[in-house]
């Protein structure tokens, strides 16, 4: 069936997750008026609605730290800027280092944080006990702690970006799957959504874990793999009546924080191969619970009430891809946040908007260019779970 011609648009953003919504907001804030977001399902229905809400600065590479440093102040002032309370609880992020192999990388991170002004510090066992007395820390070599980190509500965040973007003229279309990208003479000319052909000059690939599929429609190779990640939430947490930091047992990848009176726990399943698989594997719960109780024994007194699964959008070096696909003019990639897209969404939106509007990005984003994978020399982020 021939495609119906749709109204021409300047900028089409494919993907209505937190990244697409943030880009739409930042574009309109810079004066772009003709912005269309196409989402194949509903706004936020991808990884954005599945994530744990963690926001932190404790990364091992300068570029990831700087993305956090651009983003955290925005989250601190979100209510002022967007009129929405995102429940940003700055209870801190506590990394527990239990294996010798992680000592040197975290020592390097501590030096980097000091240089860049991240208010994170090394904490010994006694101080960890003071911060979170119910934790078992006998096996902990040391911890790192940043009080300014914490967690917030992902749904309120995406709603904040989308509401303001809409008010400034951006259009969001749900149930509008992009099935084709037209490229003529080496440049993007249109996208196809359902039976419609929408002429446009710029396409921004903000399709998260599905970004490689969209890029392939334009003939662009984007190395992002979908990795299932699972979350379980307990009923109450009897005996735990104080705020707790988002705590990460780095070696096992177990993390936990408070969620609606209970504890939210997540852990990577090392046997999960990359796949577009978003069903929860209840068989994995036993392994998570075993680790969680070993670290926080009072969890023995509660039970798991819910769980869900979603996809990380993993790049080979665990950094996002931000910038143009050199081979196709007008095709911009903003994806591959490798499990950190919520925390980096304000920075990503700002930087992509600056790039698209012809301004010099506030941060040198050349380390995040797509070409780094074929050029070699990319630096891998160590502090990821
Ligand atoms: C269990 C879990 C825990 C996490 N915890 C954290 C955390 O604590 N902190 C943090 O910062 N990050 C976390 N993340 C990662 C974070 O959720 C992602 O990095 C972030 O949501 C990426 O946002 P996005 O907008 O790029 O992708 P998404 O939210 O996945 O949005 C992409 C959208 O594109 C749409 N789409 C795809 N293909 C098409 C198409 N052809 N046409 C139209 N639309 C299309 C999808 O439907 C989807 O809605 C977690 C992720 C998971 C799974």
CSV table of N, CA and C and ligand atoms in Angstrom, one decimal, residues 14-19 38-40 45-48 50-54 176-178 206-208 210 229 231 255 310-313 337 339-343, ligand 1:
chain,number,residue,atom,x,y,z
A,14,UNK,N,12.5,9.7,17.5
A,14,UNK,CA,11.9,8.3,17.6
A,14,UNK,C,12.1,7.8,18.9
A,15,UNK,N,11.1,7.5,19.7
A,15,UNK,CA,11.2,7.0,21.0
A,15,UNK,C,10.7,8.0,22.1
A,16,UNK,N,9.6,7.6,22.7
A,16,UNK,CA,9.1,8.5,23.8
A,16,UNK,C,9.4,8.0,25.2
A,17,UNK,N,10.7,7.8,25.4
A,17,UNK,CA,11.2,7.5,26.7
A,17,UNK,C,11.7,8.7,27.4
A,18,UNK,N,12.4,8.6,28.5
A,18,UNK,CA,12.9,9.8,29.2
A,18,UNK,C,13.9,10.6,28.3
A,19,UNK,N,14.7,9.9,27.5
A,19,UNK,CA,15.6,10.6,26.6
A,19,UNK,C,14.9,11.4,25.5
A,38,UNK,N,7.7,10.4,18.1
A,38,UNK,CA,6.9,9.2,17.7
A,38,UNK,C,7.2,8.1,18.6
A,39,UNK,N,6.2,7.6,19.3
A,39,UNK,CA,6.4,6.5,20.2
A,39,UNK,C,5.5,5.3,19.8
A,40,UNK,N,6.0,4.2,19.7
A,40,UNK,CA,5.2,3.1,19.2
A,40,UNK,C,4.2,2.5,20.1
A,45,UNK,N,6.8,3.8,28.1
A,45,UNK,CA,6.5,2.4,28.3
A,45,UNK,C,7.7,1.5,28.1
A,46,UNK,N,8.8,2.0,27.6
A,46,UNK,CA,10.0,1.2,27.5
A,46,UNK,C,10.8,1.1,28.8
A,47,UNK,N,12.1,1.2,28.8
A,47,UNK,CA,12.9,1.0,30.0
A,47,UNK,C,12.6,2.1,31.0
A,48,UNK,N,12.2,3.2,30.6
A,48,UNK,CA,11.9,4.3,31.5
A,48,UNK,C,11.0,4.0,32.6
A,50,UNK,N,10.6,1.0,33.8
A,50,UNK,CA,11.0,-0.2,34.5
A,50,UNK,C,12.2,0.1,35.4
A,51,UNK,N,12.7,1.3,35.4
A,51,UNK,CA,14.0,1.5,36.1
A,51,UNK,C,13.8,1.8,37.6
A,52,UNK,N,14.9,1.8,38.3
A,52,UNK,CA,15.0,1.8,39.7
A,52,UNK,C,15.0,3.3,40.2
A,53,UNK,N,15.2,4.2,39.3
A,53,UNK,CA,15.1,5.6,39.7
A,53,UNK,C,16.4,6.2,40.3
A,54,UNK,N,17.5,5.4,40.2
A,54,UNK,CA,18.8,5.8,40.8
A,54,UNK,C,19.4,6.9,40.1
A,176,UNK,N,2.6,5.0,17.4
A,176,UNK,CA,3.1,5.4,16.1
A,176,UNK,C,4.5,4.8,15.9
A,177,UNK,N,4.5,3.6,15.5
A,177,UNK,CA,5.7,2.9,15.3
A,177,UNK,C,6.4,3.3,14.0
A,178,UNK,N,7.7,3.7,14.1
A,178,UNK,CA,8.4,4.0,12.9
A,178,UNK,C,8.9,2.7,12.3
A,206,UNK,N,16.1,7.9,19.5
A,206,UNK,CA,16.1,7.8,21.0
A,206,UNK,C,15.2,6.6,21.4
A,207,UNK,N,15.5,5.5,20.6
A,207,UNK,CA,14.7,4.3,20.8
A,207,UNK,C,15.2,3.3,21.8
A,208,UNK,N,16.1,3.8,22.7
A,208,UNK,CA,16.6,3.0,23.8
A,208,UNK,C,17.2,1.6,23.3
A,210,UNK,N,16.0,-0.5,21.5
A,210,UNK,CA,15.6,-0.8,20.1
A,210,UNK,C,16.3,0.2,19.1
A,229,UNK,N,17.2,-6.9,32.8
A,229,UNK,CA,17.5,-6.6,34.2
A,229,UNK,C,16.1,-6.7,35.0
A,231,UNK,N,13.8,-6.6,38.7
A,231,UNK,CA,13.6,-5.9,40.0
A,231,UNK,C,12.6,-6.6,40.8
A,255,UNK,N,21.7,-4.5,44.3
A,255,UNK,CA,21.4,-3.1,44.9
A,255,UNK,C,20.1,-3.1,45.5
A,310,UNK,N,13.0,-5.4,32.7
A,310,UNK,CA,13.1,-4.4,31.6
A,310,UNK,C,14.5,-4.6,31.0
A,311,UNK,N,14.8,-3.7,30.0
A,311,UNK,CA,16.0,-3.9,29.2
A,311,UNK,C,17.0,-2.7,29.5
A,312,UNK,N,18.3,-3.1,29.8
A,312,UNK,CA,19.4,-2.2,29.7
A,312,UNK,C,19.7,-2.1,28.2
A,313,UNK,N,20.3,-0.9,27.8
A,313,UNK,CA,20.7,-0.7,26.4
A,313,UNK,C,22.2,-0.5,26.5
A,337,UNK,N,22.5,4.2,26.9
A,337,UNK,CA,22.9,4.7,28.2
A,337,UNK,C,23.4,3.6,29.1
A,339,UNK,N,22.1,1.5,31.1
A,339,UNK,CA,21.6,1.4,32.5
A,339,UNK,C,21.6,2.7,33.3
A,340,UNK,N,21.9,3.8,32.6
A,340,UNK,CA,22.1,5.1,33.3
A,340,UNK,C,21.3,6.2,32.6
A,341,UNK,N,20.3,5.9,31.9
A,341,UNK,CA,19.6,6.9,31.0
A,341,UNK,C,18.8,7.8,31.9
A,342,UNK,N,18.2,7.3,32.9
A,342,UNK,CA,17.4,8.2,33.7
A,342,UNK,C,18.2,9.3,34.3
A,343,UNK,N,19.3,8.9,35.0
A,343,UNK,CA,20.2,9.9,35.7
A,343,UNK,C,20.8,10.9,34.7
B,1,LIG,C1,15.5,-2.8,35.7
B,1,LIG,C2,16.2,-1.5,35.3
B,1,LIG,C3,16.7,-0.7,36.2
B,1,LIG,C4,17.3,0.5,35.9
B,1,LIG,N1,17.7,1.4,36.8
B,1,LIG,C5,18.2,2.6,36.5
B,1,LIG,C6,18.5,3.6,37.5
B,1,LIG,O1,18.4,3.3,38.6
B,1,LIG,N2,19.0,4.8,37.0
B,1,LIG,C7,19.1,5.1,35.7
B,1,LIG,O2,19.5,6.2,35.4
B,1,LIG,N3,18.8,4.2,34.8
B,1,LIG,C8,18.3,3.0,35.1
B,1,LIG,N4,17.9,2.1,34.1
B,1,LIG,C9,18.2,2.4,32.7
B,1,LIG,C10,17.1,3.4,32.2
B,1,LIG,O3,15.9,2.9,32.4
B,1,LIG,C11,17.4,3.6,30.7
B,1,LIG,O4,18.7,4.0,30.5
B,1,LIG,C12,16.5,4.7,30.2
B,1,LIG,O5,15.2,4.5,30.5
B,1,LIG,C13,16.7,4.9,28.7
B,1,LIG,O6,15.7,5.8,28.3
B,1,LIG,P1,15.4,5.8,26.7
B,1,LIG,O7,14.4,6.9,26.5
B,1,LIG,O8,16.7,5.8,25.9
B,1,LIG,O9,14.8,4.4,26.4
B,1,LIG,P2,13.3,3.9,26.6
B,1,LIG,O10,12.7,4.3,27.9
B,1,LIG,O11,13.3,2.4,26.4
B,1,LIG,O12,12.5,4.5,25.5
B,1,LIG,C14,12.7,4.2,24.1
B,1,LIG,C15,11.3,4.2,23.5
B,1,LIG,O13,11.4,4.0,22.1
B,1,LIG,C16,10.2,3.3,21.7
B,1,LIG,N5,10.5,2.7,20.4
B,1,LIG,C17,11.4,1.7,20.1
B,1,LIG,N6,11.4,1.5,18.7
B,1,LIG,C18,10.5,2.4,18.2
B,1,LIG,C19,10.0,2.6,16.9
B,1,LIG,N7,10.5,1.9,15.8
B,1,LIG,N8,9.1,3.6,16.7
B,1,LIG,C20,8.6,4.3,17.7
B,1,LIG,N9,9.0,4.1,19.0
B,1,LIG,C21,9.9,3.2,19.2
B,1,LIG,C22,10.0,2.3,22.8
B,1,LIG,O14,8.7,1.9,22.8
B,1,LIG,C23,10.4,3.1,24.0
B,1,LIG,O15,9.3,3.6,24.7
B,1,LIG,C24,17.4,0.9,34.5
B,1,LIG,C25,16.9,0.0,33.5
B,1,LIG,C26,16.3,-1.2,33.9
B,1,LIG,C27,15.7,-2.1,32.8
